């Protein structure tokens, strides 16, 4: 009888969350509940020198001025590192810190309006990312230096898309996930996508595409519903993406526009974890 020695399991810091008040740059966003919620997956020990960040812009709220970020937006944000319907189903494994900032309640004609006026000011959203990495590592990885920013993922649901378009040029993220949020022209989104696709085509297609896309490549996944106001702009984005990808068809799994039968409010929760796990995933 031959005995085999089990491989030791690498030590990790458990996944977790933290709800924060008095966050620099978010004090003027009016509304109850935490100003910022941090969520993270398992982190190797010793702590990595580079950590990815996934930042989500939430949309309007039927609760109006009484919206609570933790109660009303966190579970629907898509910032999940496993399937929220079946947590045993693994998701993203790259060390990642999720950021869910609270928007500013302005009401508007619907009485449900939220936007992000402080974060769309030049330099503010990058400052929030830097502050979050420093705070998180100091509190939850004591003794470890603040990790550098790795891959940057931006996502938006519904009315949160307006903020996402405004920070694209400044941040130049690696991945963008649009959850039924294209109520505006896709021009800014397509400008960013054109630049990313050009870089992926120039470097990734030269060899080792899968490895390039995992480490340095881009991704744009747009989900829309047929019953809302995002279909027209989403289909326009799809037409332009097809033109951009014509000479680089191997990149199509990472750059797609798809219609979903899922209800508007459920889109991030259904697909967020799948895209965080694999930006080229076949969504189910």
Short mmCIF file of C-alpha atoms in Angstrom, two decimals, residues 122-241:
data_model
loop_
_atom_site.label_atom_id
_atom_site.label_comp_id
_atom_site.label_asym_id
_atom_site.label_seq_id
_atom_site.Cartn_x
_atom_site.Cartn_y
_atom_site.Cartn_z
CA UNK A 122 -11.17 64.98 -11.95
CA UNK A 123 -8.99 62.75 -9.79
CA UNK A 124 -11.69 61.91 -7.25
CA UNK A 125 -12.52 58.33 -8.18
CA UNK A 126 -8.84 57.43 -8.44
CA UNK A 127 -8.31 58.99 -5.01
CA UNK A 128 -11.13 56.81 -3.64
CA UNK A 129 -9.50 53.69 -5.08
CA UNK A 130 -6.13 54.60 -3.57
CA UNK A 131 -7.69 55.45 -0.18
CA UNK A 132 -9.65 52.17 -0.16
CA UNK A 133 -6.58 50.05 -0.89
CA UNK A 134 -4.60 51.81 1.85
CA UNK A 135 -7.40 51.58 4.43
CA UNK A 136 -8.19 47.95 3.62
CA UNK A 137 -4.60 46.74 3.79
CA UNK A 138 -3.88 48.68 7.00
CA UNK A 139 -6.96 47.31 8.80
CA UNK A 140 -7.29 43.82 7.35
CA UNK A 141 -3.72 42.97 6.32
CA UNK A 142 -1.76 44.49 9.23
CA UNK A 143 1.96 44.66 8.70
CA UNK A 144 1.65 44.42 4.93
CA UNK A 145 2.43 47.32 2.62
CA UNK A 146 -0.40 48.84 0.63
CA UNK A 147 -0.76 46.78 -2.54
CA UNK A 148 -0.53 48.39 -5.94
CA UNK A 149 -3.59 48.48 -8.15
CA UNK A 150 -3.72 45.55 -10.54
CA UNK A 151 -6.59 45.10 -12.96
CA UNK A 152 -9.36 47.67 -12.68
CA UNK A 153 -12.97 46.62 -13.27
CA UNK A 154 -15.78 49.16 -13.55
CA UNK A 155 -19.46 48.24 -13.62
CA UNK A 156 -22.71 50.15 -13.56
CA UNK A 157 -26.38 49.33 -13.24
CA UNK A 158 -29.22 51.41 -14.65
CA UNK A 159 -28.75 55.13 -13.92
CA UNK A 160 -25.24 54.48 -12.57
CA UNK A 161 -24.06 54.30 -16.16
CA UNK A 162 -23.99 58.09 -16.41
CA UNK A 163 -21.14 58.22 -13.86
CA UNK A 164 -19.24 55.38 -15.49
CA UNK A 165 -19.05 57.13 -18.87
CA UNK A 166 -17.62 60.24 -17.21
CA UNK A 167 -14.66 58.45 -15.58
CA UNK A 168 -13.70 56.12 -18.43
CA UNK A 169 -11.10 58.36 -20.03
CA UNK A 170 -9.42 59.19 -16.72
CA UNK A 171 -9.27 55.65 -15.37
CA UNK A 172 -8.89 53.56 -18.55
CA UNK A 173 -10.10 50.36 -16.82
CA UNK A 174 -9.30 46.87 -18.02
CA UNK A 175 -12.87 45.59 -17.86
CA UNK A 176 -16.24 47.33 -18.12
CA UNK A 177 -19.59 45.67 -17.37
CA UNK A 178 -22.74 47.55 -18.33
CA UNK A 179 -25.81 46.13 -16.59
CA UNK A 180 -28.83 47.52 -18.46
CA UNK A 181 -27.35 51.00 -18.13
CA UNK A 182 -27.00 52.45 -21.64
CA UNK A 183 -29.59 55.20 -21.38
CA UNK A 184 -27.13 57.62 -23.00
CA UNK A 185 -25.19 57.59 -26.26
CA UNK A 186 -22.52 54.86 -26.29
CA UNK A 187 -19.97 57.23 -27.87
CA UNK A 188 -17.69 57.50 -24.81
CA UNK A 189 -17.91 53.78 -24.17
CA UNK A 190 -17.02 52.99 -27.77
CA UNK A 191 -14.09 55.43 -27.74
CA UNK A 192 -12.64 53.56 -24.77
CA UNK A 193 -13.39 50.18 -26.37
CA UNK A 194 -11.69 51.21 -29.62
CA UNK A 195 -8.47 51.98 -27.75
CA UNK A 196 -8.59 48.75 -25.73
CA UNK A 197 -9.33 46.57 -28.75
CA UNK A 198 -6.44 48.15 -30.65
CA UNK A 199 -4.04 47.32 -27.82
CA UNK A 200 -5.36 43.77 -27.49
CA UNK A 201 -5.12 43.22 -31.23
CA UNK A 202 -1.59 44.62 -31.45
CA UNK A 203 -0.18 42.60 -28.55
CA UNK A 204 -2.52 39.75 -27.67
CA UNK A 205 -3.03 38.45 -31.19
CA UNK A 206 0.72 38.25 -31.69
CA UNK A 207 0.74 35.14 -29.52
CA UNK A 208 -0.55 33.83 -26.22
CA UNK A 209 -3.95 35.50 -26.47
CA UNK A 210 -5.51 33.81 -23.44
CA UNK A 211 -2.58 34.70 -21.19
CA UNK A 212 -2.53 38.29 -22.45
CA UNK A 213 -6.25 38.77 -21.90
CA UNK A 214 -6.06 37.39 -18.36
CA UNK A 215 -3.20 39.62 -17.33
CA UNK A 216 -3.39 42.77 -19.42
CA UNK A 217 -6.29 42.55 -21.85
CA UNK A 218 -9.55 44.42 -21.88
CA UNK A 219 -13.21 43.41 -21.85
CA UNK A 220 -16.56 45.08 -22.48
CA UNK A 221 -19.75 43.20 -21.72
CA UNK A 222 -23.04 45.03 -22.23
CA UNK A 223 -26.30 43.48 -21.00
CA UNK A 224 -29.66 45.01 -21.87
CA UNK A 225 -33.32 44.19 -21.45
CA UNK A 226 -35.91 44.56 -24.17
CA UNK A 227 -38.51 46.30 -22.02
CA UNK A 228 -36.52 49.32 -20.84
CA UNK A 229 -34.90 52.33 -22.43
CA UNK A 230 -31.45 50.85 -23.04
CA UNK A 231 -32.08 48.63 -26.07
CA UNK A 232 -31.55 51.26 -28.78
CA UNK A 233 -28.20 52.51 -27.46
CA UNK A 234 -27.07 48.96 -26.69
CA UNK A 235 -27.81 47.83 -30.24
CA UNK A 236 -25.93 50.86 -31.57
CA UNK A 237 -22.96 49.83 -29.42
CA UNK A 238 -23.25 46.30 -30.79
CA UNK A 239 -23.10 47.50 -34.41
CA UNK A 240 -20.00 49.58 -33.78
CA UNK A 241 -18.32 46.79 -31.82
#
